[in-house]
mmCIF file with all atom_site columns, C-alpha atoms in Angstrom:
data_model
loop_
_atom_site.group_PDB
_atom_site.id
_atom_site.type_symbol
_atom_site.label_atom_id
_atom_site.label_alt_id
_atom_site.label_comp_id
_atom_site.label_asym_id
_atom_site.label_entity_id
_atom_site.label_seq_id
_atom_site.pdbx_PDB_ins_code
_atom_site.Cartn_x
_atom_site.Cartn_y
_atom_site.Cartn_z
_atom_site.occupancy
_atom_site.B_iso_or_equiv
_atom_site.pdbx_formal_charge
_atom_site.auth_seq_id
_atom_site.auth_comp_id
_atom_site.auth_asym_id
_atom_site.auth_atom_id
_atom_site.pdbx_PDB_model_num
ATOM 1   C CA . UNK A 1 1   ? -33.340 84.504  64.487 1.00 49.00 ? 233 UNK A CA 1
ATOM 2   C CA . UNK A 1 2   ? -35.266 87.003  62.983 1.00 52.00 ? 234 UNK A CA 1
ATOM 3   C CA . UNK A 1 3   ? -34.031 89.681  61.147 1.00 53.00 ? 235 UNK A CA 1
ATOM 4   C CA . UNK A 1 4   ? -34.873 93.334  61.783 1.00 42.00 ? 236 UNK A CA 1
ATOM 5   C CA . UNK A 1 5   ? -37.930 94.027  59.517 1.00 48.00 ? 237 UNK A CA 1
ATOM 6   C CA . UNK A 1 6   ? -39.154 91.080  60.889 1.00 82.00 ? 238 UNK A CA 1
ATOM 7   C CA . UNK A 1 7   ? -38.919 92.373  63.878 1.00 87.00 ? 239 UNK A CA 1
ATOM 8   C CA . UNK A 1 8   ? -40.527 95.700  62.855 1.00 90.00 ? 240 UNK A CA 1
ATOM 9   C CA . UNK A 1 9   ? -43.457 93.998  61.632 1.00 92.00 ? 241 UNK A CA 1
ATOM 10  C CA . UNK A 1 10  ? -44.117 91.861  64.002 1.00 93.00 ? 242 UNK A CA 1
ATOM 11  C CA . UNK A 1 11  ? -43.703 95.215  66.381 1.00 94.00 ? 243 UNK A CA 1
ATOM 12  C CA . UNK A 1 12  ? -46.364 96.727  63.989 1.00 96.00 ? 244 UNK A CA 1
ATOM 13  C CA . UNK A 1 13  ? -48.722 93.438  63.755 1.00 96.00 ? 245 UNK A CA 1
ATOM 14  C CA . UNK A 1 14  ? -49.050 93.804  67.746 1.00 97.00 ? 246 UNK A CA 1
ATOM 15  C CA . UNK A 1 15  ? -49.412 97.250  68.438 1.00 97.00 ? 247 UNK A CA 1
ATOM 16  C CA . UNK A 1 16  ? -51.655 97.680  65.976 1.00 98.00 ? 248 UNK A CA 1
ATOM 17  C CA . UNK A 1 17  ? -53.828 94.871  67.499 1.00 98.00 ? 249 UNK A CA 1
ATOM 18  C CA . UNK A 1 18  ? -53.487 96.166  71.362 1.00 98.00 ? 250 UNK A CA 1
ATOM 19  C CA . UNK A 1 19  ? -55.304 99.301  70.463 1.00 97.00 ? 251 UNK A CA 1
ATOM 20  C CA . UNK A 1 20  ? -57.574 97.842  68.249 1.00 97.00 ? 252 UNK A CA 1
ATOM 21  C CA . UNK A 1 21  ? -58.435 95.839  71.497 1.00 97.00 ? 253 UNK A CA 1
ATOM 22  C CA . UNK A 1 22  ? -58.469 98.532  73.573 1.00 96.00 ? 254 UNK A CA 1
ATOM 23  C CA . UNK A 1 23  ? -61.603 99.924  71.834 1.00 96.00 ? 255 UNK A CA 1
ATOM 24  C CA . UNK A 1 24  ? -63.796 100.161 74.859 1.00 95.00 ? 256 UNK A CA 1
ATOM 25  C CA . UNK A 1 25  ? -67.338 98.963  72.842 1.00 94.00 ? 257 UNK A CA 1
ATOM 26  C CA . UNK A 1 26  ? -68.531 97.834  75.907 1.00 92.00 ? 258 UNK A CA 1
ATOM 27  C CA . UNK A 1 27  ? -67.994 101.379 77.903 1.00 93.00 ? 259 UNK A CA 1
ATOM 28  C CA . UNK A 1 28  ? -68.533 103.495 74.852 1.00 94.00 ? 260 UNK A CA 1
ATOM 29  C CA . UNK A 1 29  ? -71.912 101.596 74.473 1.00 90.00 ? 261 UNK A CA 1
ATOM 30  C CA . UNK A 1 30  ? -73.623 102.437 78.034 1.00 91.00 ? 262 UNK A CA 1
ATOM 31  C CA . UNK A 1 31  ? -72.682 105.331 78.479 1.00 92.00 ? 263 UNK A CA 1
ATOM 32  C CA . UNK A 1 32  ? -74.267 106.727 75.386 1.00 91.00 ? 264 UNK A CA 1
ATOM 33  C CA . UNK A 1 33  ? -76.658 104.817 75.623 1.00 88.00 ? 265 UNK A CA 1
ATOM 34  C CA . UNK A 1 34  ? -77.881 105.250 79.545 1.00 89.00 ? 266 UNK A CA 1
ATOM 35  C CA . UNK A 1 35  ? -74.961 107.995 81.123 1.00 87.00 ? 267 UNK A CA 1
ATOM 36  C CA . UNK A 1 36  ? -73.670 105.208 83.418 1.00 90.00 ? 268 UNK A CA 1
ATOM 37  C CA . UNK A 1 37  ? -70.092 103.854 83.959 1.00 87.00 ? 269 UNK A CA 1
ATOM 38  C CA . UNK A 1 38  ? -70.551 99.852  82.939 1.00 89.00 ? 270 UNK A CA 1
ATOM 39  C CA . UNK A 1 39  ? -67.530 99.450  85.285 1.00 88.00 ? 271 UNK A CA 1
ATOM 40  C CA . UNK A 1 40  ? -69.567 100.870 88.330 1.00 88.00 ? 272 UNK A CA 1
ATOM 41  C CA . UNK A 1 41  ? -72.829 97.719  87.402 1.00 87.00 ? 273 UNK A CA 1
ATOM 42  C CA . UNK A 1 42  ? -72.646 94.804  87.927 1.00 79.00 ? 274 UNK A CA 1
ATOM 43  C CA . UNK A 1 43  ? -69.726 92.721  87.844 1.00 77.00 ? 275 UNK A CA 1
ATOM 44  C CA . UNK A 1 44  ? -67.785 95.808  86.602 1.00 79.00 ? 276 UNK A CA 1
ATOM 45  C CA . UNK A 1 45  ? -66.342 94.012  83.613 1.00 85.00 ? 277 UNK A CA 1
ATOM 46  C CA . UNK A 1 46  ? -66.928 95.903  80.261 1.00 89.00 ? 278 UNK A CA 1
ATOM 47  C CA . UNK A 1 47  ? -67.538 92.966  77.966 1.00 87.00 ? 279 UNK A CA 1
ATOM 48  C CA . UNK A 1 48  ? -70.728 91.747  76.431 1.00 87.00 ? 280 UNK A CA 1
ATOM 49  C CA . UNK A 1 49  ? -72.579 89.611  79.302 1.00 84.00 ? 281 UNK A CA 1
ATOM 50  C CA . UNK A 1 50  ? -72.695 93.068  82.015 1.00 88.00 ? 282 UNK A CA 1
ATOM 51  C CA . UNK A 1 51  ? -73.891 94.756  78.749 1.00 91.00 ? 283 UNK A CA 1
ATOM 52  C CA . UNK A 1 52  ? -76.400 92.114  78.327 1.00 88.00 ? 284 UNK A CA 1
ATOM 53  C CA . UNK A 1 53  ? -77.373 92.232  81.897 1.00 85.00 ? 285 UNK A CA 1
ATOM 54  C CA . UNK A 1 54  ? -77.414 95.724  82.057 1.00 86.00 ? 286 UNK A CA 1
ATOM 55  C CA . UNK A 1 55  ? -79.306 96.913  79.088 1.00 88.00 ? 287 UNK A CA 1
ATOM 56  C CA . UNK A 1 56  ? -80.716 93.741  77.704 1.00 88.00 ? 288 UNK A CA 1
ATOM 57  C CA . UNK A 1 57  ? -79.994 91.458  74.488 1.00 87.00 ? 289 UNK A CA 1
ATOM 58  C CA . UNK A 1 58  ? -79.925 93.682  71.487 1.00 92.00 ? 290 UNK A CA 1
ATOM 59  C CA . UNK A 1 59  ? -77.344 95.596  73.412 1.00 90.00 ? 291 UNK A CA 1
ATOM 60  C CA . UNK A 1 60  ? -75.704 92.477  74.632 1.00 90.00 ? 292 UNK A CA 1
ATOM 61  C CA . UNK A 1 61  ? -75.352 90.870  70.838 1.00 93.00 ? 293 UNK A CA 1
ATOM 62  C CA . UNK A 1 62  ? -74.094 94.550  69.776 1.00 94.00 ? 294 UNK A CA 1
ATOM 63  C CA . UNK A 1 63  ? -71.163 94.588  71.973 1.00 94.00 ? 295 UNK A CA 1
ATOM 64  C CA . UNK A 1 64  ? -70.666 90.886  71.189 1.00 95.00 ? 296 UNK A CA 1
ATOM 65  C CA . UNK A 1 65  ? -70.026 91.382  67.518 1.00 97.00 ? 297 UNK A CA 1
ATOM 66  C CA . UNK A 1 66  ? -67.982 94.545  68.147 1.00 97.00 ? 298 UNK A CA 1
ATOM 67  C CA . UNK A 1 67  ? -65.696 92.632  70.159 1.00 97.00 ? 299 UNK A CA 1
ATOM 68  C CA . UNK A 1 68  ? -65.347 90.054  68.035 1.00 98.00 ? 300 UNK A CA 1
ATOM 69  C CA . UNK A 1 69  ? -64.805 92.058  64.987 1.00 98.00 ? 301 UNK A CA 1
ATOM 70  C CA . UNK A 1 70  ? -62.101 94.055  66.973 1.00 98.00 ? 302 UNK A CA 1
ATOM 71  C CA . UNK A 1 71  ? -60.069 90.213  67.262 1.00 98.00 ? 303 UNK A CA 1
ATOM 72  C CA . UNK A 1 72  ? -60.686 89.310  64.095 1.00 98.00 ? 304 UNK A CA 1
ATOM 73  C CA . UNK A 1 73  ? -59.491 92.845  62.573 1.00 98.00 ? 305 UNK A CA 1
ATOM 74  C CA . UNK A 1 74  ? -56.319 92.766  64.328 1.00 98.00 ? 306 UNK A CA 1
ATOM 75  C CA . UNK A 1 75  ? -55.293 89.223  63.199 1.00 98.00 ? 307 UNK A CA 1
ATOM 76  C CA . UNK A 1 76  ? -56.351 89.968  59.882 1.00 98.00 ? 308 UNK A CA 1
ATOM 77  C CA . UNK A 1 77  ? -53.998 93.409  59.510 1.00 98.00 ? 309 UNK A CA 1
ATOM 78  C CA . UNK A 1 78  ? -51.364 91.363  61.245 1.00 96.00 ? 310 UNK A CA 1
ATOM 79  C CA . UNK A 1 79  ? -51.658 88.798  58.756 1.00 96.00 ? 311 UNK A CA 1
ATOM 80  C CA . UNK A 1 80  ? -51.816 91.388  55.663 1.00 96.00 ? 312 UNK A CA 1
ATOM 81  C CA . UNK A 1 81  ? -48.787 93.454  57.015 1.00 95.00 ? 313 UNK A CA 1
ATOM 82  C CA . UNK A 1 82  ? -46.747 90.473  57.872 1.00 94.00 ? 314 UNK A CA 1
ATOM 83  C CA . UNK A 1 83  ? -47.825 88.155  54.850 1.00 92.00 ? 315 UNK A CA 1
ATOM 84  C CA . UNK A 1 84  ? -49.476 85.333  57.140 1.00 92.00 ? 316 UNK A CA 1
ATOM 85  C CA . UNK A 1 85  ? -45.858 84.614  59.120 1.00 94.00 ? 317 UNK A CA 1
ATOM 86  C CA . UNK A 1 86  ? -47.768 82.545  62.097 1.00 94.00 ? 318 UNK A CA 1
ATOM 87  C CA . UNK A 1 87  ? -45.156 84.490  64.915 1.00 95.00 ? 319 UNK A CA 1
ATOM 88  C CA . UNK A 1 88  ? -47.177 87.864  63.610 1.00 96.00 ? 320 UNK A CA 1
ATOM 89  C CA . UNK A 1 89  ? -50.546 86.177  64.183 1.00 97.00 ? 321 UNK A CA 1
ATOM 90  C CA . UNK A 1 90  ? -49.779 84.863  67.216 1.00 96.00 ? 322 UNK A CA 1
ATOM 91  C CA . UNK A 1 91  ? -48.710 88.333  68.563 1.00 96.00 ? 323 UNK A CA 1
ATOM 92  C CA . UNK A 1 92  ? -51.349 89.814  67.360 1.00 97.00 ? 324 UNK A CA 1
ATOM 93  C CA . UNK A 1 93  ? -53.939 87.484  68.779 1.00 98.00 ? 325 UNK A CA 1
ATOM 94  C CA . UNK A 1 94  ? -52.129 88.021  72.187 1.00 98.00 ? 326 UNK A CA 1
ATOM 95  C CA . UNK A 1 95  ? -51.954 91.571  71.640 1.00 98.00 ? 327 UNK A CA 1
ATOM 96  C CA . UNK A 1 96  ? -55.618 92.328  70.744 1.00 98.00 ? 328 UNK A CA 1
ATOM 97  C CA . UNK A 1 97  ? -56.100 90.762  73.896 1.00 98.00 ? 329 UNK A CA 1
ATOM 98  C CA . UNK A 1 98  ? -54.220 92.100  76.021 1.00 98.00 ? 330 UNK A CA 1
ATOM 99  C CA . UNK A 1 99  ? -55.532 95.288  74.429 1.00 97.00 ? 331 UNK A CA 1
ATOM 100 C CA . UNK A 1 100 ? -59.109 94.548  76.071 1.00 96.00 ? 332 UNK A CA 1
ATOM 101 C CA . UNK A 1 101 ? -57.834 93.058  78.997 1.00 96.00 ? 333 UNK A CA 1
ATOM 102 C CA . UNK A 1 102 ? -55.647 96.038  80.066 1.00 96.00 ? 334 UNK A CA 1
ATOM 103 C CA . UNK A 1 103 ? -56.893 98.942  77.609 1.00 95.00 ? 335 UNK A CA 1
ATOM 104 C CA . UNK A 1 104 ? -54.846 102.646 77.563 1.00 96.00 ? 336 UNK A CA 1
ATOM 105 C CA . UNK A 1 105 ? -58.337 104.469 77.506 1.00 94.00 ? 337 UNK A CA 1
ATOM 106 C CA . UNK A 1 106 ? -60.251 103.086 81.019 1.00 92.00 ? 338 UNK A CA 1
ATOM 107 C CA . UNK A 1 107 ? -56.802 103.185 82.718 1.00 91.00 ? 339 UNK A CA 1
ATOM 108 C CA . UNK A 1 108 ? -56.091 99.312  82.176 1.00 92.00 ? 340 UNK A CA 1
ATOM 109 C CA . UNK A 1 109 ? -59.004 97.984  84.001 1.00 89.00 ? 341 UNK A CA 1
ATOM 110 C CA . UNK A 1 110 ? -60.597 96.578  80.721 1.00 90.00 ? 342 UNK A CA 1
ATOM 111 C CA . UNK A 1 111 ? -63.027 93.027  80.126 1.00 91.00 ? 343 UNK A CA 1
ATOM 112 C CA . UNK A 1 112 ? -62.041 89.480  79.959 1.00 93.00 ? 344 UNK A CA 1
ATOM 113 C CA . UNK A 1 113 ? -61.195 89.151  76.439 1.00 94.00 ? 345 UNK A CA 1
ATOM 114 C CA . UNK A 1 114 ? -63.294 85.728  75.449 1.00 96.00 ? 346 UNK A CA 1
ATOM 115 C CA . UNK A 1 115 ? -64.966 87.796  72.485 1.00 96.00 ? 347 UNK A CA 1
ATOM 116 C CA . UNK A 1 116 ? -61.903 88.694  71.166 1.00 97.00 ? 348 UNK A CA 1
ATOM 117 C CA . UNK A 1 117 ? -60.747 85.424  71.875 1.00 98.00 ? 349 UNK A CA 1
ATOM 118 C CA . UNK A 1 118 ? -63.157 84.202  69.449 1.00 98.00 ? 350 UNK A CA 1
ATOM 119 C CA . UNK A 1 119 ? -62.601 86.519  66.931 1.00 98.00 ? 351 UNK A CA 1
ATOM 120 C CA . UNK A 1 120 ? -59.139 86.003  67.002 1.00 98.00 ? 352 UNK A CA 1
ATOM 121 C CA . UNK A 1 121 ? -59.320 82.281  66.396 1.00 98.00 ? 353 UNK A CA 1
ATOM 122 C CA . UNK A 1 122 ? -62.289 82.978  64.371 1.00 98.00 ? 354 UNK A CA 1
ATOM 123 C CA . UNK A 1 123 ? -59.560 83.751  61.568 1.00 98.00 ? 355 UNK A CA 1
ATOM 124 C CA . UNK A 1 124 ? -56.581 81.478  62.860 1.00 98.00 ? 356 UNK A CA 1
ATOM 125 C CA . UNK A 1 125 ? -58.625 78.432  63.556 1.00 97.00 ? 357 UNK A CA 1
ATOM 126 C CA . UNK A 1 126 ? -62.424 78.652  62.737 1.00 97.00 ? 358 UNK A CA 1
ATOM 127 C CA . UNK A 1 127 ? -63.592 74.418  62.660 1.00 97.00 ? 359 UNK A CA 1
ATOM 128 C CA . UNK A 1 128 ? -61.405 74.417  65.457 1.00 98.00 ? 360 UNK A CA 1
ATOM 129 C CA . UNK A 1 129 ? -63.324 76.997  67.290 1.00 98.00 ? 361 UNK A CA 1
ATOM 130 C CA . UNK A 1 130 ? -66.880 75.349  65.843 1.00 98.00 ? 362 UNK A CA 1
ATOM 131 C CA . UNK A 1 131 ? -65.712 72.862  68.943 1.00 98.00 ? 363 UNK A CA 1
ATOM 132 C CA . UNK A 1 132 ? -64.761 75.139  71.751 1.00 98.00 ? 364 UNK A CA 1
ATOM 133 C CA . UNK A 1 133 ? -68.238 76.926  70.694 1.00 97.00 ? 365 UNK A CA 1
ATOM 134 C CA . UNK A 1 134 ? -70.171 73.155  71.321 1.00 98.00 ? 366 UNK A CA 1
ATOM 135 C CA . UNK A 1 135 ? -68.457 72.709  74.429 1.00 98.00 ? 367 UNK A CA 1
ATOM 136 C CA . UNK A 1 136 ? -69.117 76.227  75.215 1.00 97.00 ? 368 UNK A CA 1
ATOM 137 C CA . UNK A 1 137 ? -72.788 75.522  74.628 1.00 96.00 ? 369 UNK A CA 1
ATOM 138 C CA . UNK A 1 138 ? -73.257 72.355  76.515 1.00 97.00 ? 370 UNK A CA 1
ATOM 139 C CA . UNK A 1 139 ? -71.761 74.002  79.488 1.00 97.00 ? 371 UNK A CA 1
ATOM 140 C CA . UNK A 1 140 ? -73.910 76.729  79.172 1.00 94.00 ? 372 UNK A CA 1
ATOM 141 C CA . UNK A 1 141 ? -76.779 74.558  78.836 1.00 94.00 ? 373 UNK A CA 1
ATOM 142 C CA . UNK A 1 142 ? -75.405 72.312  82.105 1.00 95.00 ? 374 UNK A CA 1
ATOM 143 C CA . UNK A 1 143 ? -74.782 75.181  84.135 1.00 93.00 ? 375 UNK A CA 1
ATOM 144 C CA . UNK A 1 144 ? -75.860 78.458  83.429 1.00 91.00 ? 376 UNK A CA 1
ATOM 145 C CA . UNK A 1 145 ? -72.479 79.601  84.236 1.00 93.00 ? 377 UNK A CA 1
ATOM 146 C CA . UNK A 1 146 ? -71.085 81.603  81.230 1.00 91.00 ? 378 UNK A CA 1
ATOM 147 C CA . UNK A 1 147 ? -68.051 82.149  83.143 1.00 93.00 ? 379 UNK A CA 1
ATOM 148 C CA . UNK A 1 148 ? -67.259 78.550  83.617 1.00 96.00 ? 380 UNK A CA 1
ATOM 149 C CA . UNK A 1 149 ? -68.440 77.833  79.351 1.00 96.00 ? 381 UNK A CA 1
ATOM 150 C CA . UNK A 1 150 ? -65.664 80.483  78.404 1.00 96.00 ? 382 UNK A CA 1
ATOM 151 C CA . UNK A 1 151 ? -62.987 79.082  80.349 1.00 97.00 ? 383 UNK A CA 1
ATOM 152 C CA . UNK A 1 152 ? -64.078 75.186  79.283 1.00 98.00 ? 384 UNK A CA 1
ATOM 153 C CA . UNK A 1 153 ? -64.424 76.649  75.938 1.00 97.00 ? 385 UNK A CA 1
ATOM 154 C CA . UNK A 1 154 ? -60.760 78.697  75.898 1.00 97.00 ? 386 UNK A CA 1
ATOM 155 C CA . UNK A 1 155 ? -59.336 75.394  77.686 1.00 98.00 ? 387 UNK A CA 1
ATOM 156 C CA . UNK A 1 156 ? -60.536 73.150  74.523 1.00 98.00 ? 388 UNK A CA 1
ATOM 157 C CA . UNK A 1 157 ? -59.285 75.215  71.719 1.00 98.00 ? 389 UNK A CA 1
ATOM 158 C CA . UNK A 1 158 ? -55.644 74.639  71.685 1.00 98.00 ? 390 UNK A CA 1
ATOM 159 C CA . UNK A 1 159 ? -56.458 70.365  71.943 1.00 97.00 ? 391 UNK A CA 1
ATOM 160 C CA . UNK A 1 160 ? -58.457 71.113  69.363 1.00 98.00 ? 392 UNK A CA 1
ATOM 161 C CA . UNK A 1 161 ? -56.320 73.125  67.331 1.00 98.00 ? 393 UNK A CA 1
ATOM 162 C CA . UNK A 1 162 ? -53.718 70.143  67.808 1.00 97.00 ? 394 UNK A CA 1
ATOM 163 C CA . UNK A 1 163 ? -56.036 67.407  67.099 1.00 96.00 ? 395 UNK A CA 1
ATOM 164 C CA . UNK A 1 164 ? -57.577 68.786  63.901 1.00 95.00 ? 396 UNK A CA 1
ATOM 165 C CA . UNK A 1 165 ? -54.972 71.440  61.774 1.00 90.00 ? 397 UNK A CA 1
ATOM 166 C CA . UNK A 1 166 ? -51.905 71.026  63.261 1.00 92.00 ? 398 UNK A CA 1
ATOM 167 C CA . UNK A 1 167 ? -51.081 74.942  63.282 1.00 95.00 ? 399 UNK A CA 1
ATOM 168 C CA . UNK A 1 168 ? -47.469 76.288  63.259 1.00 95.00 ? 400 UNK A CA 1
ATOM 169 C CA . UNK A 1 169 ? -46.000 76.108  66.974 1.00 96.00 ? 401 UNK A CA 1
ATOM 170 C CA . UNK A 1 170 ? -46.302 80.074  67.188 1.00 95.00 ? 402 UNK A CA 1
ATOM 171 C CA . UNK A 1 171 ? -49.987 80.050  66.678 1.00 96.00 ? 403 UNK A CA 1
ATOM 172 C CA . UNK A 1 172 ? -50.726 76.760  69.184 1.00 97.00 ? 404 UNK A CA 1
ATOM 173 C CA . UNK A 1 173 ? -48.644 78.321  71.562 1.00 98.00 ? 405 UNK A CA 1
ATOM 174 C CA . UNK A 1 174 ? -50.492 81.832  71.186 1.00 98.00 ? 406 UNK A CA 1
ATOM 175 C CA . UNK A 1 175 ? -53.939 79.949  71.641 1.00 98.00 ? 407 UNK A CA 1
ATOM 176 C CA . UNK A 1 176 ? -52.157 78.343  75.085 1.00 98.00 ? 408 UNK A CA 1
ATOM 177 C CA . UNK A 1 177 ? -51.356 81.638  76.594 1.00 98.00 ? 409 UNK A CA 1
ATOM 178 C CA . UNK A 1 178 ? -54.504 83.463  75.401 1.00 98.00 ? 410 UNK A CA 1
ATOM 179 C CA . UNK A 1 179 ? -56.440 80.121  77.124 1.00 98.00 ? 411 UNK A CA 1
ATOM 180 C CA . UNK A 1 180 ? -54.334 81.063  80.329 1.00 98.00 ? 412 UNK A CA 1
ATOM 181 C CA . UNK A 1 181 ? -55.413 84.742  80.055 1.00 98.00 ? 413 UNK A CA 1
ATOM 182 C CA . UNK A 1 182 ? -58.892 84.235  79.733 1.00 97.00 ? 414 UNK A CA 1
ATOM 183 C CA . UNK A 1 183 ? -58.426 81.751  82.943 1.00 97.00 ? 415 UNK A CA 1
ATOM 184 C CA . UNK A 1 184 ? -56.588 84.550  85.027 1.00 96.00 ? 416 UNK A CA 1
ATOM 185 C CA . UNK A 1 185 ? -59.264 87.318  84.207 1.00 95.00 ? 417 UNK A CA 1
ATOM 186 C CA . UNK A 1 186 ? -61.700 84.907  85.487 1.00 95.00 ? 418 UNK A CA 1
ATOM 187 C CA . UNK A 1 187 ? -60.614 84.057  88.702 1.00 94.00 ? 419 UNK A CA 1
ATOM 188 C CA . UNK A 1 188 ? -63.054 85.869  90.502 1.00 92.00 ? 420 UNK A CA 1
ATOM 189 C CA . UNK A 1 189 ? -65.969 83.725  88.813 1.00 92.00 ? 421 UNK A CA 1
ATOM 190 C CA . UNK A 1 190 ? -63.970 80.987  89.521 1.00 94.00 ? 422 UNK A CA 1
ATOM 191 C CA . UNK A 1 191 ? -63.913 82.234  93.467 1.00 94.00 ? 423 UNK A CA 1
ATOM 192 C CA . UNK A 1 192 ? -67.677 82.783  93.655 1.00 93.00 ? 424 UNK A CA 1
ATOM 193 C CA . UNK A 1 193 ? -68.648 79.303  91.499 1.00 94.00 ? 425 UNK A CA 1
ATOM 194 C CA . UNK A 1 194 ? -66.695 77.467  94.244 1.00 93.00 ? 426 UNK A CA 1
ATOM 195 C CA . UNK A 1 195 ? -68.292 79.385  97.118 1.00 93.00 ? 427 UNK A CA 1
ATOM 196 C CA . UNK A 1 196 ? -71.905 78.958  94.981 1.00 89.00 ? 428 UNK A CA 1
ATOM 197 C CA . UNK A 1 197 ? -72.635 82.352  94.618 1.00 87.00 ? 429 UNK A CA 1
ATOM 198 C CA . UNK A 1 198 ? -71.397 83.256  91.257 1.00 86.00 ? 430 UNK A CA 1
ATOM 199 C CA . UNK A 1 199 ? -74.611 84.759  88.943 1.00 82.00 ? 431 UNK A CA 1
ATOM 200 C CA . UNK A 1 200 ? -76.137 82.418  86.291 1.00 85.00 ? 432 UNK A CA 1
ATOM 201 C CA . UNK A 1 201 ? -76.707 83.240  82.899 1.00 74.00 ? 433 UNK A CA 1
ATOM 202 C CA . UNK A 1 202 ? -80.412 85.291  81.713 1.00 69.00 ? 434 UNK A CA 1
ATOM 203 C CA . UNK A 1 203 ? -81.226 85.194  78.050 1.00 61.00 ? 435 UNK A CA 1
ATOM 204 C CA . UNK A 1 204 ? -83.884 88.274  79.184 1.00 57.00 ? 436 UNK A CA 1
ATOM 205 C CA . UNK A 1 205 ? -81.269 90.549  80.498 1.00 50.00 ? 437 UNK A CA 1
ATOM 206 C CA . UNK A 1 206 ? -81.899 94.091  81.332 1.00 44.00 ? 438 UNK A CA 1
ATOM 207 C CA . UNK A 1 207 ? -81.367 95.785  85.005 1.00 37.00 ? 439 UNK A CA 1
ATOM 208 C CA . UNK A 1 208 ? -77.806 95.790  86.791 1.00 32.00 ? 440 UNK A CA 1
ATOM 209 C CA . UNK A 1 209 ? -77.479 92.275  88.968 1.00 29.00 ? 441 UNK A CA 1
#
């Protein structure tokens, strides 16, 4: 049972990690940097691979390492304020995500969270990660389907986690449920890879698909 500070930190550890994740990098980015609505391109997703597509690489990779940061920042203050207890972590890992997925500031229609998925685990987990990002890769590389690579790469972490560091149960269980998230937000790429039509991966970039 945990007793009431607990409680208020662990309170504190996840709210301060929703709207860290609800940073909209992604929106913020094109529209000061072209006028346009990132949600209105594309796919319509915020994240760093519409970025990519719709203003190129360096743009792309910017984005990218905001939204990572944003993951890792919110575990880290969750771990500072709540002095590593793995329950904080895992809500805050959840929450940063959540924060992207379903941000206050674009009216909860936010991105798909994988970046802050990484950055997240990034802190909690990072050899552990090393192999979601290989699988991640080789699907990539198979498929051209980043869509598919994230969720193979999400998918892999917790067995991995397991396998390798044995985390507390709060954590593993976090990195289950943020898996499941990251499968949920991409059930429309899911839709179109089974119908063949979902888009395949550029490294060039530039102009909305």
């Amino acid at each position: 049972m945990l007793s009431p500070p607990s409680y208020a930190t662990l309170a504190a550890a996840a709210l301060i990690a929703y709207f860290l994740g609800g940073l909209p990098f992604g929106y913020w980015f094109v529209r000061m940097s072209s006028g346009r609505d990132i949600r209105k391109i594309g796919s319509g997703n915020i994240g760093a691979t519409n970025v990519h597509r719709t203003l190129g690489r360096k743009a792309g990779v910017i984005v990218l390492l905001l939204d990572v940061l944003k993951g890792f920042a919110a575990v880290w203050i969750g771990a500072l304020i709540s002095h590593g207890d793995p329950i904080a972590l895992g809500a805050a890992a959840l929450a940063v995500m959540a924060g992207h997925c379903y941000p206050i500031l674009l009216r909860f229609r936010g991105g798909k969270a994988v970046a802050c998925y990484i950055g997240a685990f990034l802190y909690l987990a990072p050899l552990s990660l090393a192999v979601a990002a290989v699988v991640f890769i080789g699907v990539v590389a198979l498929t051209k389907y980043i869509s598919l690579a994230s969720i193979a790469g999400a998918l892999v972490l917790p067995f991995a986690m397991w396998f390798l560091s044995r985390p507390p149960m709060p954590i593993l269980w976090a990195s289950i449920a943020a898996a499941l998230l990251i499968v949920h937000r991409h059930k429309g790429n899911i839709a179109r890879i089974v119908a063949g039509n979902e888009r395949v991966f550029s490294f060039k970039g530039g102009g909305a698909p």
